[in-house]
XYZ file of C-alpha atoms in Angstrom:
730
model
C 0.000 0.000 0.000
C 1.362 3.406 -0.971
C 1.719 5.764 1.989
C 1.694 9.507 1.520
C 2.639 11.773 4.364
C 2.070 15.501 4.086
C 4.186 16.862 6.889
C 3.705 20.580 6.501
C 2.032 22.998 4.191
C 3.755 26.267 3.497
C 1.991 29.281 4.922
C 2.335 32.724 3.476
C 3.696 35.558 5.535
C 2.762 38.983 4.323
C 5.713 41.334 4.109
C 5.840 44.604 2.205
C 8.101 44.963 -0.784
C 10.797 47.531 -0.039
C 10.929 49.546 -3.212
C 8.432 49.999 -5.991
C 11.274 50.064 -8.501
C 12.423 46.613 -7.446
C 11.107 43.137 -8.152
C 7.510 43.017 -6.958
C 6.741 39.419 -6.034
C 5.001 37.465 -3.330
C 7.464 36.908 -0.461
C 8.324 33.316 0.447
C 6.995 31.964 3.714
C 9.046 31.623 6.851
C 7.481 28.209 7.248
C 8.048 24.507 6.848
C 8.073 23.066 3.363
C 5.566 20.538 2.116
C 7.076 17.059 2.198
C 5.689 14.066 0.309
C 7.140 10.658 1.128
C 6.095 7.557 -0.776
C 7.384 4.691 1.375
C 6.604 1.992 -1.174
C 8.549 3.667 -3.978
C 11.107 5.351 -1.740
C 10.234 8.642 -3.394
C 10.736 12.023 -1.764
C 9.349 15.340 -2.908
C 9.898 18.679 -1.217
C 7.868 21.759 -2.179
C 8.338 25.355 -1.080
C 6.867 28.643 -2.227
C 4.515 26.832 -4.595
C 7.147 24.858 -6.522
C 9.036 21.588 -6.207
C 12.568 22.181 -4.966
C 13.604 18.534 -4.484
C 12.571 15.378 -6.309
C 14.523 12.301 -5.211
C 14.541 8.601 -4.416
C 15.997 6.985 -1.313
C 17.088 3.363 -1.179
C 19.235 0.942 0.807
C 21.801 -0.857 -1.357
C 24.261 -3.610 -0.586
C 27.745 -3.845 -2.074
C 26.348 -5.319 -5.317
C 23.870 -2.475 -5.772
C 20.876 -4.631 -4.861
C 18.087 -3.277 -2.693
C 18.890 -4.531 0.794
C 16.114 -3.163 3.003
C 13.197 -0.787 3.237
C 13.765 2.839 4.195
C 12.527 4.331 7.435
C 11.632 8.026 7.337
C 11.439 10.431 10.277
C 11.244 14.183 10.522
C 11.923 16.808 13.111
C 10.624 20.348 12.777
C 11.509 23.522 14.632
C 8.935 26.278 14.319
C 9.182 29.861 15.505
C 11.416 32.544 14.048
C 14.233 30.260 12.864
C 12.326 27.533 11.082
C 14.189 24.291 10.489
C 13.145 20.980 9.012
C 15.249 17.820 9.413
C 14.401 14.822 7.235
C 16.055 11.617 8.446
C 16.408 8.325 6.593
C 17.622 4.983 7.911
C 17.326 1.307 7.036
C 14.361 -0.486 8.577
C 16.642 -3.482 9.028
C 20.371 -2.867 9.434
C 22.594 -5.047 7.246
C 26.372 -5.206 7.103
C 27.867 -3.418 4.117
C 24.614 -1.723 3.165
C 24.282 2.031 2.757
C 21.526 4.503 2.080
C 21.623 6.334 -1.222
C 19.580 9.422 -2.014
C 19.548 10.476 -5.658
C 17.572 13.262 -7.226
C 17.542 16.810 -8.389
C 17.312 20.155 -6.654
C 15.438 22.886 -8.505
C 16.316 26.466 -7.575
C 15.788 29.872 -9.107
C 18.326 31.395 -11.496
C 20.099 32.733 -8.394
C 20.616 29.335 -6.778
C 24.139 27.980 -6.296
C 25.948 25.078 -4.570
C 28.120 25.676 -1.510
C 29.391 23.980 1.623
C 28.480 24.187 5.284
C 30.927 23.711 8.155
C 32.513 20.251 8.287
C 35.814 18.531 9.020
C 36.915 19.344 5.467
C 37.592 22.927 6.555
C 39.665 21.659 9.474
C 41.815 19.487 7.208
C 42.450 22.263 4.708
C 41.167 25.679 5.798
C 40.667 28.127 2.968
C 38.291 30.804 1.718
C 36.366 29.763 -1.371
C 34.093 31.372 -3.928
C 33.126 30.853 -7.542
C 32.704 32.804 -10.743
C 29.631 31.057 -12.078
C 28.330 27.793 -10.635
C 30.601 25.717 -8.428
C 31.325 22.035 -8.993
C 33.491 21.668 -5.905
C 33.202 18.283 -4.193
C 33.091 19.887 -0.753
C 29.676 21.313 -1.623
C 26.860 19.756 0.380
C 24.161 22.431 0.092
C 22.158 24.375 -2.448
C 21.300 27.941 -1.514
C 18.631 29.791 -3.484
C 19.418 33.467 -3.065
C 16.236 34.756 -4.646
C 13.963 32.955 -2.185
C 16.494 32.721 0.667
C 16.220 28.995 1.363
C 18.912 26.398 1.826
C 18.822 22.623 1.507
C 21.736 20.894 3.234
C 22.947 17.321 2.855
C 25.585 15.447 4.876
C 28.978 17.141 4.752
C 32.598 16.100 4.353
C 32.244 14.234 1.060
C 28.978 12.390 1.724
C 27.061 14.630 -0.705
C 27.662 15.285 -4.407
C 26.027 18.245 -6.142
C 26.465 19.033 -9.836
C 24.888 21.726 -12.024
C 22.768 20.035 -14.680
C 20.670 22.671 -16.379
C 20.867 26.426 -16.165
C 18.564 29.039 -17.563
C 16.966 32.424 -17.089
C 14.308 31.110 -14.728
C 15.933 28.260 -12.828
C 19.009 26.170 -12.098
C 18.778 22.408 -11.718
C 21.353 20.424 -9.738
C 21.840 16.689 -9.391
C 22.070 15.560 -5.771
C 23.498 12.329 -4.394
C 24.002 11.529 -0.713
C 25.467 8.327 0.723
C 25.840 7.014 4.257
C 24.748 4.562 6.924
C 22.061 7.113 7.753
C 21.100 10.272 5.908
C 19.730 13.623 6.962
C 18.572 16.561 4.855
C 18.052 19.945 6.492
C 15.794 22.630 5.050
C 15.888 26.211 6.345
C 13.681 28.965 4.897
C 14.643 32.636 5.261
C 18.190 31.392 5.764
C 20.155 34.643 5.698
C 17.317 36.769 7.025
C 16.426 34.655 10.056
C 19.220 32.184 10.671
C 21.945 34.769 10.067
C 19.935 37.573 11.689
C 19.884 39.933 8.698
C 16.459 41.438 9.294
C 16.270 43.530 6.130
C 17.544 40.875 3.736
C 14.650 40.369 1.327
C 16.433 39.228 -1.842
C 13.214 38.678 -3.771
C 12.981 42.496 -3.941
C 16.432 43.317 -5.357
C 19.378 41.950 -7.296
C 23.023 42.118 -6.295
C 25.251 44.517 -8.244
C 27.156 42.263 -10.647
C 29.382 44.744 -12.466
C 33.089 45.193 -11.674
C 33.894 47.633 -8.857
C 37.432 48.768 -9.481
C 38.820 52.282 -9.512
C 40.410 55.017 -7.441
C 39.295 56.745 -4.216
C 40.888 60.071 -3.262
C 40.569 59.749 0.518
C 43.357 57.631 1.958
C 46.095 59.171 -0.165
C 45.076 62.843 -0.125
C 42.343 63.363 2.490
C 41.159 66.926 1.844
C 44.156 67.795 -0.335
C 42.848 66.371 -3.602
C 42.196 69.240 -6.040
C 41.305 69.769 -9.677
C 45.014 69.938 -10.432
C 45.515 66.561 -8.719
C 42.577 65.138 -10.646
C 44.051 66.216 -13.978
C 47.427 64.695 -13.126
C 45.898 61.457 -11.844
C 43.689 61.019 -14.906
C 46.621 61.742 -17.207
C 48.650 59.059 -15.444
C 45.797 56.530 -15.506
C 45.427 57.039 -19.251
C 49.193 56.863 -19.804
C 49.426 53.578 -17.888
C 46.266 52.250 -19.600
C 44.651 51.573 -16.226
C 41.081 52.079 -17.526
C 41.852 49.422 -20.150
C 42.995 47.112 -17.370
C 39.635 47.525 -15.663
C 39.871 50.549 -13.366
C 36.475 52.099 -14.036
C 35.690 54.597 -11.272
C 37.306 57.831 -10.115
C 35.666 58.599 -6.771
C 35.927 61.917 -4.934
C 35.936 61.660 -1.174
C 36.025 64.360 1.526
C 37.644 67.125 -0.534
C 35.299 68.872 -2.962
C 32.379 70.192 -0.881
C 31.853 73.480 0.915
C 32.777 73.044 4.568
C 31.936 69.531 5.719
C 28.915 69.371 3.453
C 26.029 69.118 5.912
C 23.267 70.316 3.557
C 22.447 69.756 -0.128
C 23.636 73.201 -1.226
C 27.112 72.578 0.205
C 27.365 69.155 -1.418
C 26.048 70.137 -4.822
C 27.984 73.422 -5.134
C 31.689 72.722 -5.001
C 34.587 74.543 -3.364
C 35.725 76.625 -6.344
C 39.127 77.325 -4.828
C 40.009 73.648 -5.059
C 37.928 72.910 -8.132
C 37.580 76.014 -10.330
C 35.610 74.034 -12.913
C 33.257 72.555 -10.333
C 31.565 69.221 -10.704
C 30.870 69.890 -14.389
C 34.559 69.963 -15.281
C 35.402 66.986 -13.089
C 32.713 64.688 -14.460
C 33.642 65.537 -18.045
C 37.359 65.001 -17.387
C 36.694 61.612 -15.799
C 34.509 60.473 -18.665
C 36.994 61.751 -21.238
C 39.598 59.519 -19.567
C 37.347 56.511 -20.108
C 36.270 56.263 -16.469
C 33.066 56.737 -14.471
C 32.537 59.449 -11.828
C 31.992 58.582 -8.160
C 31.348 60.795 -5.145
C 31.228 60.719 -1.339
C 28.614 62.328 0.915
C 27.854 62.229 4.639
C 24.710 62.086 6.784
C 25.515 64.738 9.389
C 24.545 68.431 9.686
C 27.202 70.597 11.342
C 25.988 74.064 12.375
C 29.524 75.362 11.767
C 29.165 74.669 8.038
C 27.745 77.262 5.619
C 23.933 77.659 5.690
C 23.294 74.922 8.278
C 22.781 77.134 11.345
C 20.394 79.328 9.338
C 18.438 76.270 8.180
C 18.090 75.054 11.772
C 17.014 78.498 12.918
C 14.400 78.824 10.176
C 13.196 75.209 10.379
C 13.909 73.872 13.879
C 11.137 71.305 13.416
C 13.317 69.529 10.840
C 15.653 68.297 13.566
C 15.388 66.138 16.667
C 14.952 67.994 19.976
C 15.811 67.096 23.539
C 13.012 66.839 26.123
C 13.634 70.469 27.164
C 12.859 71.645 23.619
C 16.418 72.552 22.626
C 18.033 71.187 19.487
C 19.896 67.967 20.115
C 23.512 67.797 18.970
C 25.714 64.726 18.866
C 29.458 65.261 18.532
C 28.759 68.718 17.183
C 26.078 67.961 14.582
C 22.305 68.192 14.373
C 20.211 65.068 13.809
C 17.443 65.047 11.203
C 13.879 64.127 12.145
C 13.085 61.658 9.370
C 9.416 61.474 10.391
C 9.134 65.018 9.024
C 8.692 64.614 5.265
C 9.444 68.281 4.628
C 12.770 67.831 6.395
C 13.542 64.692 4.403
C 12.624 66.363 1.112
C 14.836 69.380 1.743
C 17.824 67.814 3.473
C 17.991 64.342 1.928
C 15.906 64.031 -1.222
C 17.220 67.275 -2.671
C 20.791 66.008 -2.268
C 20.348 62.678 -4.029
C 18.126 64.106 -6.715
C 20.847 66.657 -7.393
C 23.584 64.030 -7.534
C 21.541 61.997 -9.980
C 20.980 65.028 -12.187
C 24.696 65.789 -12.157
C 25.425 62.275 -13.425
C 27.307 60.395 -10.705
C 27.485 56.630 -11.212
C 28.897 55.710 -7.790
C 27.738 57.267 -4.504
C 29.437 56.496 -1.198
C 27.198 57.419 1.755
C 29.248 57.846 4.919
C 28.147 58.218 8.513
C 26.018 55.086 8.803
C 27.433 54.439 12.252
C 27.716 58.115 13.228
C 24.042 58.745 12.574
C 22.865 55.483 14.122
C 24.831 56.183 17.332
C 23.321 59.660 17.422
C 19.781 58.327 17.099
C 20.557 55.807 19.856
C 21.729 58.518 22.272
C 19.847 58.314 25.577
C 19.274 62.074 25.536
C 16.667 61.651 22.801
C 15.134 58.338 23.880
C 11.908 60.224 24.582
C 11.724 61.330 20.938
C 11.545 57.712 19.780
C 9.012 56.849 22.453
C 6.720 59.590 21.168
C 7.221 59.158 17.401
C 6.434 56.262 15.048
C 10.043 55.374 14.306
C 13.131 53.744 15.785
C 16.800 54.750 15.534
C 17.317 52.035 12.929
C 14.264 53.081 10.898
C 15.359 56.712 11.016
C 18.736 55.723 9.605
C 17.148 53.517 6.957
C 14.961 56.385 5.752
C 18.051 58.114 4.335
C 18.875 55.154 2.135
C 15.285 54.603 1.051
C 15.235 58.144 -0.292
C 18.726 57.832 -1.783
C 17.717 54.738 -3.716
C 14.455 56.297 -4.876
C 16.289 59.311 -6.287
C 19.431 57.619 -7.626
C 17.700 54.582 -9.119
C 19.168 51.134 -9.550
C 21.770 52.116 -12.163
C 23.872 53.980 -9.593
C 26.127 51.991 -7.276
C 25.505 52.939 -3.620
C 28.094 52.123 -0.957
C 27.215 52.263 2.756
C 30.014 53.325 5.044
C 30.940 51.938 7.533
C 31.011 48.479 9.244
C 28.679 45.550 8.713
C 27.168 46.092 12.159
C 25.823 49.445 11.020
C 25.249 48.749 7.330
C 23.116 45.683 8.102
C 20.282 48.142 8.804
C 20.297 49.364 5.179
C 20.529 45.969 3.473
C 18.477 45.871 0.296
C 18.896 49.599 -0.269
C 22.651 49.723 -0.851
C 24.780 47.776 -3.325
C 27.865 47.480 -1.162
C 29.107 47.954 2.371
C 32.448 48.960 3.784
C 33.196 46.082 6.087
C 35.139 47.750 8.868
C 36.748 50.972 10.069
C 39.110 53.250 8.156
C 42.019 51.582 6.418
C 42.419 48.562 4.183
C 41.108 45.505 6.072
C 41.829 42.308 4.070
C 40.894 40.022 6.985
C 37.287 41.179 6.745
C 37.084 39.642 3.271
C 37.449 36.222 4.912
C 35.095 37.107 7.755
C 32.265 38.209 5.456
C 32.915 36.036 2.413
C 29.484 34.435 2.923
C 27.853 37.832 2.224
C 29.730 38.646 -0.998
C 27.467 38.360 -4.034
C 24.503 37.439 -1.832
C 23.685 40.393 0.413
C 25.830 43.032 -1.322
C 29.396 43.623 -2.550
C 32.071 43.575 0.150
C 34.327 46.643 0.444
C 37.500 46.185 2.558
C 38.123 49.963 2.236
C 40.482 51.737 -0.152
C 43.469 49.661 -1.198
C 46.782 51.464 -0.800
C 49.156 49.137 -2.615
C 52.108 50.243 -0.473
C 50.192 49.986 2.794
C 52.012 48.497 5.781
C 49.301 46.607 7.690
C 50.196 42.873 7.735
C 52.898 43.538 5.131
C 56.686 43.183 5.152
C 57.684 46.557 3.716
C 61.158 45.295 2.783
C 59.993 42.227 0.873
C 60.422 42.333 -2.898
C 59.454 39.479 -5.194
C 60.146 38.719 -8.853
C 57.264 38.879 -11.318
C 57.235 37.885 -14.951
C 56.111 41.256 -16.273
C 59.198 43.180 -15.185
C 62.910 42.573 -15.112
C 63.244 43.918 -11.578
C 61.709 42.821 -8.298
C 58.566 44.558 -7.055
C 57.251 45.272 -3.541
C 55.451 42.113 -2.427
C 52.732 44.209 -0.785
C 51.911 45.810 -4.160
C 51.051 42.310 -5.377
C 49.184 40.972 -2.355
C 46.908 43.903 -1.552
C 45.052 44.301 -4.866
C 45.158 40.557 -5.569
C 43.376 39.631 -2.330
C 40.438 41.807 -3.415
C 40.282 39.915 -6.688
C 40.471 36.512 -5.039
C 37.663 37.590 -2.688
C 35.462 39.042 -5.433
C 35.275 42.286 -3.454
C 35.582 45.981 -4.200
C 39.024 47.199 -5.329
C 39.324 50.978 -4.987
C 42.944 52.131 -5.033
C 44.172 55.047 -2.941
C 47.846 55.955 -3.246
C 49.509 59.203 -4.202
C 50.330 59.913 -7.820
C 54.039 59.200 -7.495
C 53.362 55.628 -6.352
C 51.797 54.774 -9.702
C 54.524 56.523 -11.686
C 56.803 53.627 -10.742
C 55.870 50.637 -12.902
C 57.087 48.288 -10.184
C 54.167 49.369 -8.006
C 51.397 48.830 -10.547
C 52.097 45.340 -11.853
C 49.924 43.811 -9.137
C 47.207 46.372 -9.856
C 47.182 45.548 -13.554
C 46.973 41.784 -13.019
C 44.191 42.099 -10.429
C 41.646 44.179 -12.345
C 38.847 43.829 -13.030
C 37.370 41.925 -10.115
C 35.000 39.218 -11.303
C 31.580 38.765 -9.697
C 31.572 35.822 -7.303
C 29.228 33.964 -5.003
C 30.485 32.256 -1.845
C 31.536 28.641 -1.799
C 31.014 28.578 1.964
C 27.805 29.493 3.787
C 29.684 30.429 6.948
C 32.194 32.991 8.133
C 35.882 32.143 7.850
C 36.480 34.574 10.728
C 38.494 37.777 10.780
C 41.936 36.326 10.335
C 44.777 36.122 7.859
C 43.876 33.084 5.767
C 46.798 31.930 3.585
C 44.783 29.850 1.096
C 42.042 31.210 -1.190
C 40.321 29.217 -3.926
C 38.234 30.631 -6.756
C 36.425 28.446 -9.270
C 35.958 29.755 -12.798
C 32.998 28.337 -14.704
C 32.778 29.075 -18.415
C 30.736 27.428 -21.190
C 33.931 25.922 -22.602
C 35.781 24.961 -19.388
C 35.765 24.784 -15.602
C 38.899 25.187 -13.489
C 40.188 26.449 -10.149
C 42.570 29.211 -9.105
C 44.356 28.637 -5.803
C 46.226 31.511 -4.149
C 48.733 31.164 -1.336
C 49.451 34.384 0.555
C 52.241 35.055 3.006
C 51.051 37.456 5.698
C 53.470 39.409 7.846
C 54.025 38.477 11.488
C 54.070 41.367 13.949
C 57.229 42.023 15.892
C 56.831 41.695 19.633
C 57.518 45.320 20.580
C 57.079 47.150 17.275
C 54.158 47.782 14.973
C 56.194 46.238 12.166
C 55.480 43.055 10.226
C 57.924 40.531 8.771
C 57.622 37.659 6.333
C 59.225 34.583 7.882
C 58.921 32.328 4.850
C 56.624 29.344 4.335
C 57.694 25.714 3.825
C 56.820 23.472 0.921
C 53.349 22.061 1.408
C 51.621 19.094 -0.118
C 48.179 20.082 -1.359
C 45.774 17.189 -1.807
C 43.258 17.762 -4.580
C 40.560 16.027 -2.531
C 41.114 18.536 0.279
C 40.522 21.356 -2.209
C 37.272 19.727 -3.315
C 38.662 18.349 -6.573
C 38.550 14.712 -7.653
C 41.371 12.786 -6.030
C 41.495 10.183 -8.821
C 41.923 12.594 -11.738
C 44.999 14.254 -13.210
C 45.499 18.004 -13.080
C 47.868 20.519 -14.632
C 49.239 23.168 -12.271
C 50.659 26.508 -13.432
C 51.941 29.332 -11.203
C 51.088 32.826 -12.410
C 53.696 35.265 -11.015
C 56.648 33.092 -12.029
C 54.908 31.823 -15.207
C 56.120 28.359 -14.240
C 54.483 25.095 -15.245
C 54.735 22.880 -12.162
C 53.629 19.751 -13.991
C 50.987 17.065 -14.254
C 49.741 15.604 -10.973
C 47.353 13.031 -9.572
C 46.251 13.008 -5.953
C 48.245 16.059 -4.908
C 50.867 18.619 -5.869
C 53.516 20.324 -3.796
C 53.285 24.077 -3.371
C 56.853 25.440 -3.449
C 58.439 26.987 -0.383
C 58.138 30.772 -0.106
C 61.106 32.775 1.162
C 61.084 36.054 3.119
C 60.455 38.022 -0.086
C 57.845 35.922 -1.828
C 54.427 37.291 -0.912
C 52.069 35.346 -3.135
C 51.723 32.359 -5.457
C 48.670 31.868 -7.668
C 48.128 28.403 -9.133
C 45.784 27.618 -12.022
C 44.560 24.027 -11.657
C 42.983 22.514 -14.760
C 42.022 18.921 -15.425
C 44.235 17.188 -17.984
C 42.792 17.160 -21.495
C 43.736 14.583 -24.162
C 44.445 17.407 -26.622
C 46.221 20.780 -26.426
C 44.419 23.284 -24.198
C 45.198 26.682 -22.676
C 46.369 26.302 -19.068
C 47.170 29.961 -18.316
C 47.086 33.468 -19.719
C 49.258 36.354 -18.560
C 46.641 39.102 -18.512
C 45.060 38.517 -15.079
C 45.575 36.319 -12.014
C 42.421 34.386 -12.919
C 44.562 33.014 -15.790
C 41.783 33.083 -18.340
C 38.785 34.268 -16.362
C 39.077 37.829 -17.672
C 40.795 37.603 -21.046
C 39.834 34.213 -22.480
C 36.396 34.588 -24.048
C 36.165 31.369 -26.026
C 38.185 28.251 -26.818
C 37.497 25.188 -28.967
C 39.385 22.166 -30.262
C 39.010 20.764 -33.782
C 40.223 17.174 -33.458
C 40.257 16.425 -37.173
C 42.272 19.502 -38.147
C 44.283 19.534 -34.901
C 43.503 23.225 -34.462
C 42.917 25.045 -31.190
C 41.123 28.353 -31.715
C 39.833 31.021 -29.406
C 39.155 34.645 -28.613
C 40.963 36.847 -26.112
C 40.635 40.400 -24.829
C 44.038 42.082 -25.040
C 45.404 45.493 -24.053
C 47.558 47.780 -26.144
C 51.246 47.469 -25.316
C 50.704 44.726 -22.717
C 52.456 41.505 -23.777
C 49.875 38.736 -23.815
C 51.001 35.142 -23.371
C 48.874 32.041 -23.873
C 50.404 28.927 -22.314
C 49.155 25.662 -23.825
C 49.661 22.149 -22.524
C 51.082 19.669 -25.031
C 49.915 16.100 -24.391
C 52.393 13.441 -25.420
C 53.114 13.526 -29.158
C 51.712 17.004 -29.835
C 53.779 19.928 -31.071
C 52.707 23.480 -31.900
C 53.485 24.016 -35.576
C 52.162 27.530 -36.067
C 49.870 30.192 -34.639
C 48.054 33.012 -36.392
C 45.866 35.962 -35.439
C 44.405 38.596 -37.726
C 46.401 41.821 -37.623
C 48.942 40.581 -35.077
C 52.431 39.099 -35.087
C 52.708 36.068 -32.826
C 55.817 34.553 -31.285
C 55.699 30.775 -30.869
C 57.840 28.672 -28.533
C 57.664 24.920 -27.904
C 58.949 23.565 -24.602
C 58.949 20.055 -23.154
C 55.293 19.839 -22.102
C 53.969 23.277 -22.966
C 53.949 25.803 -25.774
C 53.726 29.569 -25.454
C 52.242 32.103 -27.832
C 53.134 35.742 -27.242
C 51.720 38.886 -28.804
C 52.193 42.584 -28.075
C 48.882 44.188 -29.126
C 48.960 47.461 -31.038
C 45.486 48.326 -29.808
C 43.111 47.261 -27.043
C 40.775 44.813 -28.757
C 39.328 41.338 -29.033
C 41.893 39.044 -30.646
C 40.874 35.940 -32.561
C 43.668 33.405 -32.667
C 44.307 29.945 -34.061
C 46.994 27.372 -33.226
C 47.906 24.520 -35.569
C 49.380 21.358 -34.048
C 51.058 18.240 -35.370
C 51.122 14.774 -33.863
C-alpha cells in the first residue's frame, strides 16, 4: 500500500516589498516546506513557495547495488522565528555493508548555487572559497537559493555530491546524491534573514550589483588635499598607464570637494571653487573623457559650523530632533534630522540625491552610517523615539530609502561603515564597507558568505604600499618586469580579486609613476563577480589559502592563491615575512577529484609545475615571496590553454572562447588584449603534440615549444578582441 505523508504545508507571511522600482513578487513563507514521502517507492518530494525544490529517491543498497532493506523516514521540525526541518532516513533493518543512497535533483531559481556548510573538510584544509559562475566543488553539500532565501543541506565532508545540470533564465537544476549509513537533509527557509539575523535581507525584492567595482578613491592618499590639479594629473597618469583598459572604471571623490563639511544639499552640490575652479561639471567631463566613471562621497551629518546649516536650523527647527527640554539635540557637534518630518527629508535628503543623480554620478558612497545610528541611539533623545512612530534604525534607513528612490538602480551605492551598522540598510545599498578606516583584508574572509549574496564587500580603499600585515622590505620577482617589485603591491590588490570584493585604489600619484608598483594592480583588475563557496564565516583572520572556481561554457577550473602574511614584531608595529615551507596540497582537500589528473601553473613566475594526480607540492616561499597563484585545470587529451598572462584568474578575464578541432588539430579562441601589454597564452602539449604555427588577424605572434607546454606571445597594437588559431602536429 502506498503511503503519503504531508508533513507541513507552506503558509504565506505577508511582508511589504521595499521599493516599488524593485522586483515586486510574493514573499516566500518563513514556514516549513511541504514534504511528500512515498514509502513503497522510496520517493521524496519537497515543495516550497509553490514549486518543487527537491525530487529524489531513497534506497538501501548492498555492495552489489541490490536493494537490501526498506527505508525508514522520520522528521523533526523547529517552528518559531528560525524555522528548520530535518528529514532523516535509515534502514528499517540494518545489514552489514549496506548504505543509504539518495539520488535526485534540486530545482532552484536562477540565483541558486551550490556551496558547503561547516565540516571537518575545513579543518583538514582551511581556505576561503568562492566561484565565478556555478561551483562544482566536491566539498559542496548544500544548495542555496538566493532569490527565495532557502537552503537545503545534505551530509557534509564528502557524503554529498552536487552538480549543475541545467541552467537558464528562470531556474538552475542540480543533481544531488548523498550516501551514508544514515542520511539527513536539512531545510531552512529565510536562511540569511532569520538564521543569520539579517532582518532587512529580502532578496526577492532586489538583485546584487554584478558589475566590476574597481577604480580610485581620493581619501586615503590625499584626504582633503585632492584638487582639480591633482585630478588632472591622476587622470593623465591613468590614461598613460592604460589603467582604464585594465579595468579601473571609477574615479571617486571623497572628503575634498564640498563646501565646509557638506552638511546640507547646497554645500554638497555646489563645489569649493578654490580647489575645483571648474566645479563638478569639469570633473565629471574630465573623468569620462579619460574613459572612467565618476563617483562621489557624501555624509549624513549636519554641522551648524558649516555654511547655511545654522540658518536652516534656525528657520526650520522642526526639521531636527529635539531634547526633552525643547532645545536642538547635537551629537558630537552635529544636528540630527527628524526623518518622520517629510518636509525635512525632502529638503535635506531628497534634494541632495536628486541633485547628484541630475549631475550624473554613477557611484555614490554614503558615509556616517554608524555616526548617525549612534546619534539616534543617544539616551538624551530616547523620549523622541518613544513619542514618534520610528526607531533609531528606521530613522537611519529612511536616508537610504530616499537615496535609492532618487538615484535609481543604475547607480552603485556604498554604505560606510562596518557591517554592524550597514546591516540596517541591506536591500537599499549595493555594497558595504566592512570595517573601520584603512584597508582591512581580513574582513574579506570574515564576510565572504555575504559577498554576491547580500551586497558587494568593500575592505576599504586599497593602498598598494600599505604596511598593515605587510613586510615593507619584501620584494618578489614577477614575470612582467625585469626587476623585483614590492610584495605588498602584489598581495593587496590581488586579495580583493580573489575575494570578489571591491578594489578601490588610494595611493599618491608618485606611487603609480613607478611601474614596479602597478604590476599587481594591472593583473588584479577587473574583479569578477563571485558567489560564496562557503555558507559560513571564515572569521576575521589572515587566511593563507584562497580558492576561486571559474565556470565558463567551454571549461571549468580552479585558481588557488597562497598568501604570506606578515608576522608582527613583539615590541614594534612592524610586520615581517618569515617564509613558508613546501606544502603538499591534496586535490581532494581542495574539493577536486582525487582520482583525476590536473595541470598546475603558477602565475607570477609563469612556471608550469607539472601534471599531478592526488596532490601537488606548493613550493616553499622565502622572506620576499608574498604570493603564489596556481591555475589548476584537469588534464585534457588534446592541447588546451592552461594559463594566460593578462590577469591572475589566468583566463577568467581575457579568455572569451576556446574550442578544439580534433580532425584539423587546431585550437582556436578569442581573447581580450590590451595595447602594449604583452599577452602570453600557455598551452599544454599532451604526449606527441607539437605546436606548428599560430596566427591571429592583424597581429604578429611569437611561438615557442617547450617540453610539455607551448607559449604564444603577442604585443597588441590596440586594445581589442583578438581571434587566434593554433595549428598542431602529432
